[in-house]
Amino acid sequence: MARRTKEEAQVTRSQILQAAEQAFYERGVARTTLADIATLAGVTRGAIYWHFNNKADLVQAMLDSLKEPLEDMAKASESEDEEDPLGCMRKLLVHLFHDVALDPKTRRINEILFHKCEFTDEMCDFRRQRQANALLCNERINLALSNAVRQGQLPAELDVPRAAVCLFSYINGIIDQWLLVPDSFSLSADAERLVDSCLDMLLLSPALRSRVPSMPQGTSI
């Protein structure tokens, strides 16, 4: 009986998340109430509060569901024992672009995050969660890039913190632009070239070097 109750609770939780995803995608987060989600899911508001504290928890739970398939690749690029951290990172980013472009659930949740989630008063908790997640993501990118430098895949003088900011911003910008104007380019077909363009920036950009050689005296720009 206890096992059945646990399974039923998990089913209810999944129903709530599916209803929230649909409602947020159609109406936006700010214009969706918990009552709307309860009606769509066929449950009571009390059932929602049993699983989630508020809408911020619901949105975060949707985002968490997207992390699992990519987590192994992320951990590989961050491991000091990994011989090809840059390759793992490349594979992860290409996989991410393909998922956003080709998987309907991933696309919907990213559209909610980028274009349909307003940081209103009731979403302050979610904003803080996003800030914490961004800082953690930046730390993980720093670690992966440092491993790539250690393995000789990136220049020894790479300004890793600055490179991490550029990489994070580039990936978010590509996804944001494609979700807004999907006909402007093919995210799935161009995934590898888009990722390689960013990695080329890390490899070749003088502005991402922590030690810029001094110019010879008498040299002018």
PDB file of C-alpha atoms in Angstrom:
ATOM      1  CA  MET A   1       0.000   0.000   0.000  1.00  0.00           C
ATOM      2  CA  ALA A   2       2.800   2.434   0.907  1.00  0.00           C
ATOM      3  CA  ARG A   3       4.546   1.751  -2.408  1.00  0.00           C
ATOM      4  CA  ARG A   4       1.321   2.361  -4.311  1.00  0.00           C
ATOM      5  CA  THR A   5       0.778   5.643  -2.470  1.00  0.00           C
ATOM      6  CA  LYS A   6       4.310   6.753  -3.344  1.00  0.00           C
ATOM      7  CA  GLU A   7       3.786   5.842  -6.996  1.00  0.00           C
ATOM      8  CA  GLU A   8       0.465   7.681  -7.058  1.00  0.00           C
ATOM      9  CA  ALA A   9       2.120  10.768  -5.586  1.00  0.00           C
ATOM     10  CA  GLN A  10       4.769  10.637  -8.305  1.00  0.00           C
ATOM     11  CA  VAL A  11       2.075  10.367 -10.973  1.00  0.00           C
ATOM     12  CA  THR A  12       0.286  13.385  -9.508  1.00  0.00           C
ATOM     13  CA  ARG A  13       3.529  15.352  -9.434  1.00  0.00           C
ATOM     14  CA  SER A  14       4.180  14.542 -13.088  1.00  0.00           C
ATOM     15  CA  GLN A  15       0.628  15.593 -14.018  1.00  0.00           C
ATOM     16  CA  ILE A  16       1.113  18.916 -12.243  1.00  0.00           C
ATOM     17  CA  LEU A  17       4.432  19.556 -14.003  1.00  0.00           C
ATOM     18  CA  GLN A  18       2.953  18.720 -17.404  1.00  0.00           C
ATOM     19  CA  ALA A  19       0.006  21.031 -16.784  1.00  0.00           C
ATOM     20  CA  ALA A  20       2.285  23.810 -15.555  1.00  0.00           C
ATOM     21  CA  GLU A  21       4.488  23.476 -18.629  1.00  0.00           C
ATOM     22  CA  GLN A  22       1.458  23.733 -20.914  1.00  0.00           C
ATOM     23  CA  ALA A  23      -0.044  26.680 -19.046  1.00  0.00           C
ATOM     24  CA  PHE A  24       3.226  28.607 -18.747  1.00  0.00           C
ATOM     25  CA  TYR A  25       3.951  28.074 -22.436  1.00  0.00           C
ATOM     26  CA  GLU A  26       0.504  29.233 -23.558  1.00  0.00           C
ATOM     27  CA  ARG A  27      -0.048  32.130 -21.138  1.00  0.00           C
ATOM     28  CA  GLY A  28       3.302  33.009 -19.633  1.00  0.00           C
ATOM     29  CA  VAL A  29       4.265  32.488 -16.014  1.00  0.00           C
ATOM     30  CA  ALA A  30       2.902  35.779 -14.660  1.00  0.00           C
ATOM     31  CA  ARG A  31      -0.557  35.277 -16.168  1.00  0.00           C
ATOM     32  CA  THR A  32      -0.881  31.683 -14.954  1.00  0.00           C
ATOM     33  CA  THR A  33      -2.292  30.972 -11.504  1.00  0.00           C
ATOM     34  CA  LEU A  34      -1.937  27.830  -9.431  1.00  0.00           C
ATOM     35  CA  ALA A  35      -5.706  27.437  -9.810  1.00  0.00           C
ATOM     36  CA  ASP A  36      -5.243  27.361 -13.596  1.00  0.00           C
ATOM     37  CA  ILE A  37      -2.639  24.627 -13.238  1.00  0.00           C
ATOM     38  CA  ALA A  38      -4.788  22.632 -10.817  1.00  0.00           C
ATOM     39  CA  THR A  39      -7.748  22.723 -13.209  1.00  0.00           C
ATOM     40  CA  LEU A  40      -5.595  21.682 -16.159  1.00  0.00           C
ATOM     41  CA  ALA A  41      -3.989  18.851 -14.175  1.00  0.00           C
ATOM     42  CA  GLY A  42      -7.293  17.677 -12.725  1.00  0.00           C
ATOM     43  CA  VAL A  43      -6.105  18.068  -9.126  1.00  0.00           C
ATOM     44  CA  THR A  44      -6.786  20.404  -6.212  1.00  0.00           C
ATOM     45  CA  ARG A  45      -4.632  23.374  -5.281  1.00  0.00           C
ATOM     46  CA  GLY A  46      -3.822  21.481  -2.106  1.00  0.00           C
ATOM     47  CA  ALA A  47      -2.235  18.749  -4.225  1.00  0.00           C
ATOM     48  CA  ILE A  48      -0.009  21.343  -5.857  1.00  0.00           C
ATOM     49  CA  TYR A  49       1.084  22.734  -2.477  1.00  0.00           C
ATOM     50  CA  TRP A  50       1.851  19.196  -1.322  1.00  0.00           C
ATOM     51  CA  HIS A  51       4.565  18.969  -3.995  1.00  0.00           C
ATOM     52  CA  PHE A  52       5.555  22.602  -4.627  1.00  0.00           C
ATOM     53  CA  ASN A  53       5.710  25.735  -2.498  1.00  0.00           C
ATOM     54  CA  ASN A  54       4.886  28.159  -5.320  1.00  0.00           C
ATOM     55  CA  LYS A  55       5.225  28.851  -9.040  1.00  0.00           C
ATOM     56  CA  ALA A  56       8.956  29.400  -8.640  1.00  0.00           C
ATOM     57  CA  ASP A  57       9.341  25.816  -7.450  1.00  0.00           C
ATOM     58  CA  LEU A  58       7.325  24.601 -10.432  1.00  0.00           C
ATOM     59  CA  VAL A  59       9.502  26.438 -12.941  1.00  0.00           C
ATOM     60  CA  GLN A  60      12.694  25.244 -11.260  1.00  0.00           C
ATOM     61  CA  ALA A  61      11.444  21.650 -11.290  1.00  0.00           C
ATOM     62  CA  MET A  62      10.842  21.907 -15.039  1.00  0.00           C
ATOM     63  CA  LEU A  63      14.371  23.183 -15.580  1.00  0.00           C
ATOM     64  CA  ASP A  64      15.830  20.442 -13.391  1.00  0.00           C
ATOM     65  CA  SER A  65      14.178  17.837 -15.613  1.00  0.00           C
ATOM     66  CA  LEU A  66      16.320  19.043 -18.532  1.00  0.00           C
ATOM     67  CA  LYS A  67      19.668  18.688 -16.765  1.00  0.00           C
ATOM     68  CA  GLU A  68      19.770  14.933 -16.334  1.00  0.00           C
ATOM     69  CA  PRO A  69      20.680  13.847 -19.911  1.00  0.00           C
ATOM     70  CA  LEU A  70      23.589  16.317 -20.051  1.00  0.00           C
ATOM     71  CA  GLU A  71      24.943  15.825 -16.555  1.00  0.00           C
ATOM     72  CA  ASP A  72      27.274  12.909 -17.358  1.00  0.00           C
ATOM     73  CA  MET A  73      28.950  14.847 -20.173  1.00  0.00           C
ATOM     74  CA  ALA A  74      29.298  17.911 -17.958  1.00  0.00           C
ATOM     75  CA  LYS A  75      30.924  15.892 -15.193  1.00  0.00           C
ATOM     76  CA  ALA A  76      33.320  14.300 -17.680  1.00  0.00           C
ATOM     77  CA  SER A  77      34.613  17.673 -18.873  1.00  0.00           C
ATOM     78  CA  GLU A  78      35.098  18.748 -15.243  1.00  0.00           C
ATOM     79  CA  SER A  79      37.039  15.639 -14.215  1.00  0.00           C
ATOM     80  CA  GLU A  80      40.809  15.984 -13.837  1.00  0.00           C
ATOM     81  CA  ASP A  81      41.102  12.399 -15.084  1.00  0.00           C
ATOM     82  CA  GLU A  82      39.393  13.175 -18.395  1.00  0.00           C
ATOM     83  CA  GLU A  83      41.897  13.231 -21.266  1.00  0.00           C
ATOM     84  CA  ASP A  84      39.593  15.105 -23.648  1.00  0.00           C
ATOM     85  CA  PRO A  85      37.694  17.724 -21.598  1.00  0.00           C
ATOM     86  CA  LEU A  86      37.307  20.069 -24.579  1.00  0.00           C
ATOM     87  CA  GLY A  87      35.870  17.233 -26.640  1.00  0.00           C
ATOM     88  CA  CYS A  88      33.396  16.446 -23.869  1.00  0.00           C
ATOM     89  CA  MET A  89      32.386  20.097 -23.697  1.00  0.00           C
ATOM     90  CA  ARG A  90      31.950  20.254 -27.470  1.00  0.00           C
ATOM     91  CA  LYS A  91      29.791  17.141 -27.428  1.00  0.00           C
ATOM     92  CA  LEU A  92      27.685  18.553 -24.601  1.00  0.00           C
ATOM     93  CA  LEU A  93      27.057  21.869 -26.364  1.00  0.00           C
ATOM     94  CA  VAL A  94      26.191  20.236 -29.697  1.00  0.00           C
ATOM     95  CA  HIS A  95      23.834  17.912 -27.814  1.00  0.00           C
ATOM     96  CA  LEU A  96      22.260  20.924 -26.085  1.00  0.00           C
ATOM     97  CA  PHE A  97      21.584  22.722 -29.389  1.00  0.00           C
ATOM     98  CA  HIS A  98      20.103  19.561 -30.906  1.00  0.00           C
ATOM     99  CA  ASP A  99      17.845  19.056 -27.887  1.00  0.00           C
ATOM    100  CA  VAL A 100      16.538  22.627 -27.982  1.00  0.00           C
ATOM    101  CA  ALA A 101      15.888  22.417 -31.722  1.00  0.00           C
ATOM    102  CA  LEU A 102      14.497  18.894 -32.008  1.00  0.00           C
ATOM    103  CA  ASP A 103      12.933  17.908 -28.674  1.00  0.00           C
ATOM    104  CA  PRO A 104       9.528  19.608 -28.188  1.00  0.00           C
ATOM    105  CA  LYS A 105       9.660  19.473 -24.377  1.00  0.00           C
ATOM    106  CA  THR A 106      13.152  20.974 -24.225  1.00  0.00           C
ATOM    107  CA  ARG A 107      12.150  23.719 -26.652  1.00  0.00           C
ATOM    108  CA  ARG A 108       8.973  24.599 -24.737  1.00  0.00           C
ATOM    109  CA  ILE A 109      10.755  24.811 -21.387  1.00  0.00           C
ATOM    110  CA  ASN A 110      13.502  26.982 -22.847  1.00  0.00           C
ATOM    111  CA  GLU A 111      10.916  29.266 -24.426  1.00  0.00           C
ATOM    112  CA  ILE A 112       9.265  29.610 -21.023  1.00  0.00           C
ATOM    113  CA  LEU A 113      12.601  30.432 -19.416  1.00  0.00           C
ATOM    114  CA  PHE A 114      13.843  32.892 -22.037  1.00  0.00           C
ATOM    115  CA  HIS A 115      10.644  34.600 -23.180  1.00  0.00           C
ATOM    116  CA  LYS A 116       7.697  33.810 -20.911  1.00  0.00           C
ATOM    117  CA  CYS A 117       9.044  34.079 -17.381  1.00  0.00           C
ATOM    118  CA  GLU A 118       8.832  37.534 -15.834  1.00  0.00           C
ATOM    119  CA  PHE A 119      10.715  38.190 -12.592  1.00  0.00           C
ATOM    120  CA  THR A 120       7.709  39.626 -10.776  1.00  0.00           C
ATOM    121  CA  ASP A 121       7.435  39.805  -6.980  1.00  0.00           C
ATOM    122  CA  GLU A 122       6.099  36.260  -6.700  1.00  0.00           C
ATOM    123  CA  MET A 123       9.066  35.020  -8.749  1.00  0.00           C
ATOM    124  CA  CYS A 124      11.768  36.567  -6.552  1.00  0.00           C
ATOM    125  CA  ASP A 125      12.682  33.128  -5.222  1.00  0.00           C
ATOM    126  CA  PHE A 126      13.119  31.853  -8.757  1.00  0.00           C
ATOM    127  CA  ARG A 127      15.294  34.834  -9.658  1.00  0.00           C
ATOM    128  CA  ARG A 128      17.561  34.017  -6.729  1.00  0.00           C
ATOM    129  CA  GLN A 129      17.645  30.394  -7.850  1.00  0.00           C
ATOM    130  CA  ARG A 130      18.602  31.477 -11.362  1.00  0.00           C
ATOM    131  CA  GLN A 131      21.378  33.675  -9.971  1.00  0.00           C
ATOM    132  CA  ALA A 132      22.730  30.797  -7.901  1.00  0.00           C
ATOM    133  CA  ASN A 133      22.499  28.435 -10.884  1.00  0.00           C
ATOM    134  CA  ALA A 134      24.311  30.921 -13.114  1.00  0.00           C
ATOM    135  CA  LEU A 135      27.154  31.222 -10.611  1.00  0.00           C
ATOM    136  CA  LEU A 136      27.392  27.439 -10.323  1.00  0.00           C
ATOM    137  CA  CYS A 137      27.350  27.033 -14.096  1.00  0.00           C
ATOM    138  CA  ASN A 138      30.116  29.598 -14.407  1.00  0.00           C
ATOM    139  CA  GLU A 139      32.212  27.702 -11.845  1.00  0.00           C
ATOM    140  CA  ARG A 140      31.713  24.460 -13.743  1.00  0.00           C
ATOM    141  CA  ILE A 141      32.687  26.063 -17.063  1.00  0.00           C
ATOM    142  CA  ASN A 142      35.781  27.497 -15.387  1.00  0.00           C
ATOM    143  CA  LEU A 143      36.708  24.018 -14.191  1.00  0.00           C
ATOM    144  CA  ALA A 144      36.181  22.425 -17.607  1.00  0.00           C
ATOM    145  CA  LEU A 145      38.222  25.132 -19.373  1.00  0.00           C
ATOM    146  CA  SER A 146      40.997  24.832 -16.790  1.00  0.00           C
ATOM    147  CA  ASN A 147      41.126  21.092 -17.474  1.00  0.00           C
ATOM    148  CA  ALA A 148      41.346  21.778 -21.204  1.00  0.00           C
ATOM    149  CA  VAL A 149      44.246  24.172 -20.589  1.00  0.00           C
ATOM    150  CA  ARG A 150      45.953  21.549 -18.418  1.00  0.00           C
ATOM    151  CA  GLN A 151      45.586  18.980 -21.207  1.00  0.00           C
ATOM    152  CA  GLY A 152      47.073  21.388 -23.757  1.00  0.00           C
ATOM    153  CA  GLN A 153      43.794  21.728 -25.671  1.00  0.00           C
ATOM    154  CA  LEU A 154      43.548  25.452 -25.000  1.00  0.00           C
ATOM    155  CA  PRO A 155      46.313  28.068 -24.743  1.00  0.00           C
ATOM    156  CA  ALA A 156      48.210  28.130 -21.470  1.00  0.00           C
ATOM    157  CA  GLU A 157      47.694  31.896 -21.222  1.00  0.00           C
ATOM    158  CA  LEU A 158      43.900  31.681 -21.660  1.00  0.00           C
ATOM    159  CA  ASP A 159      42.058  34.063 -19.339  1.00  0.00           C
ATOM    160  CA  VAL A 160      39.796  31.320 -18.029  1.00  0.00           C
ATOM    161  CA  PRO A 161      37.300  33.438 -16.033  1.00  0.00           C
ATOM    162  CA  ARG A 162      36.765  35.809 -18.961  1.00  0.00           C
ATOM    163  CA  ALA A 163      36.546  32.890 -21.405  1.00  0.00           C
ATOM    164  CA  ALA A 164      33.906  31.237 -19.220  1.00  0.00           C
ATOM    165  CA  VAL A 165      31.773  34.392 -19.259  1.00  0.00           C
ATOM    166  CA  CYS A 166      32.079  34.625 -23.051  1.00  0.00           C
ATOM    167  CA  LEU A 167      31.206  30.958 -23.553  1.00  0.00           C
ATOM    168  CA  PHE A 168      28.192  31.090 -21.240  1.00  0.00           C
ATOM    169  CA  SER A 169      26.906  34.284 -22.872  1.00  0.00           C
ATOM    170  CA  TYR A 170      27.465  32.957 -26.392  1.00  0.00           C
ATOM    171  CA  ILE A 171      25.479  29.763 -25.788  1.00  0.00           C
ATOM    172  CA  ASN A 172      22.612  31.598 -24.095  1.00  0.00           C
ATOM    173  CA  GLY A 173      22.574  34.189 -26.867  1.00  0.00           C
ATOM    174  CA  ILE A 174      22.390  31.582 -29.626  1.00  0.00           C
ATOM    175  CA  ILE A 175      19.483  29.798 -27.939  1.00  0.00           C
ATOM    176  CA  ASP A 176      17.683  33.066 -27.171  1.00  0.00           C
ATOM    177  CA  GLN A 177      17.973  34.314 -30.762  1.00  0.00           C
ATOM    178  CA  TRP A 178      16.866  31.024 -32.307  1.00  0.00           C
ATOM    179  CA  LEU A 179      13.847  30.700 -30.022  1.00  0.00           C
ATOM    180  CA  LEU A 180      12.803  34.240 -30.923  1.00  0.00           C
ATOM    181  CA  VAL A 181      13.386  33.906 -34.690  1.00  0.00           C
ATOM    182  CA  PRO A 182      13.758  30.181 -35.502  1.00  0.00           C
ATOM    183  CA  ASP A 183      13.701  30.818 -39.256  1.00  0.00           C
ATOM    184  CA  SER A 184      16.835  32.976 -39.067  1.00  0.00           C
ATOM    185  CA  PHE A 185      19.093  29.897 -39.010  1.00  0.00           C
ATOM    186  CA  SER A 186      18.955  26.148 -38.409  1.00  0.00           C
ATOM    187  CA  LEU A 187      20.025  25.413 -34.846  1.00  0.00           C
ATOM    188  CA  SER A 188      20.141  21.663 -35.456  1.00  0.00           C
ATOM    189  CA  ALA A 189      21.925  21.688 -38.833  1.00  0.00           C
ATOM    190  CA  ASP A 190      24.379  24.400 -37.751  1.00  0.00           C
ATOM    191  CA  ALA A 191      24.953  23.051 -34.230  1.00  0.00           C
ATOM    192  CA  GLU A 192      28.492  21.792 -34.768  1.00  0.00           C
ATOM    193  CA  ARG A 193      29.669  24.888 -36.644  1.00  0.00           C
ATOM    194  CA  LEU A 194      28.123  27.195 -34.062  1.00  0.00           C
ATOM    195  CA  VAL A 195      29.891  25.376 -31.242  1.00  0.00           C
ATOM    196  CA  ASP A 196      33.177  25.250 -33.156  1.00  0.00           C
ATOM    197  CA  SER A 197      32.964  29.009 -33.805  1.00  0.00           C
ATOM    198  CA  CYS A 198      32.881  29.589 -30.058  1.00  0.00           C
ATOM    199  CA  LEU A 199      35.720  27.162 -29.381  1.00  0.00           C
ATOM    200  CA  ASP A 200      37.772  28.883 -32.109  1.00  0.00           C
ATOM    201  CA  MET A 201      37.260  32.120 -30.192  1.00  0.00           C
ATOM    202  CA  LEU A 202      38.743  30.505 -27.080  1.00  0.00           C
ATOM    203  CA  LEU A 203      41.663  29.141 -29.091  1.00  0.00           C
ATOM    204  CA  LEU A 204      42.506  32.207 -31.161  1.00  0.00           C
ATOM    205  CA  SER A 205      41.205  35.438 -29.623  1.00  0.00           C
ATOM    206  CA  PRO A 206      44.014  37.697 -28.313  1.00  0.00           C
ATOM    207  CA  ALA A 207      41.466  39.430 -26.089  1.00  0.00           C
ATOM    208  CA  LEU A 208      41.064  36.200 -24.116  1.00  0.00           C
ATOM    209  CA  ARG A 209      44.717  35.983 -23.142  1.00  0.00           C
ATOM    210  CA  SER A 210      45.709  36.725 -19.567  1.00  0.00           C
ATOM    211  CA  ARG A 211      49.241  37.753 -20.581  1.00  0.00           C
ATOM    212  CA  VAL A 212      49.364  39.983 -23.638  1.00  0.00           C
ATOM    213  CA  PRO A 213      52.945  40.397 -24.987  1.00  0.00           C
ATOM    214  CA  SER A 214      54.178  43.970 -24.805  1.00  0.00           C
ATOM    215  CA  MET A 215      54.573  45.744 -28.124  1.00  0.00           C
ATOM    216  CA  PRO A 216      58.103  46.619 -29.310  1.00  0.00           C
ATOM    217  CA  GLN A 217      59.105  50.224 -28.730  1.00  0.00           C
ATOM    218  CA  GLY A 218      58.345  52.471 -31.639  1.00  0.00           C
ATOM    219  CA  THR A 219      55.483  50.257 -32.842  1.00  0.00           C
ATOM    220  CA  SER A 220      52.249  52.088 -33.461  1.00  0.00           C
ATOM    221  CA  ILE A 221      48.742  50.776 -33.909  1.00  0.00           C
TER     222      ILE A 221
END
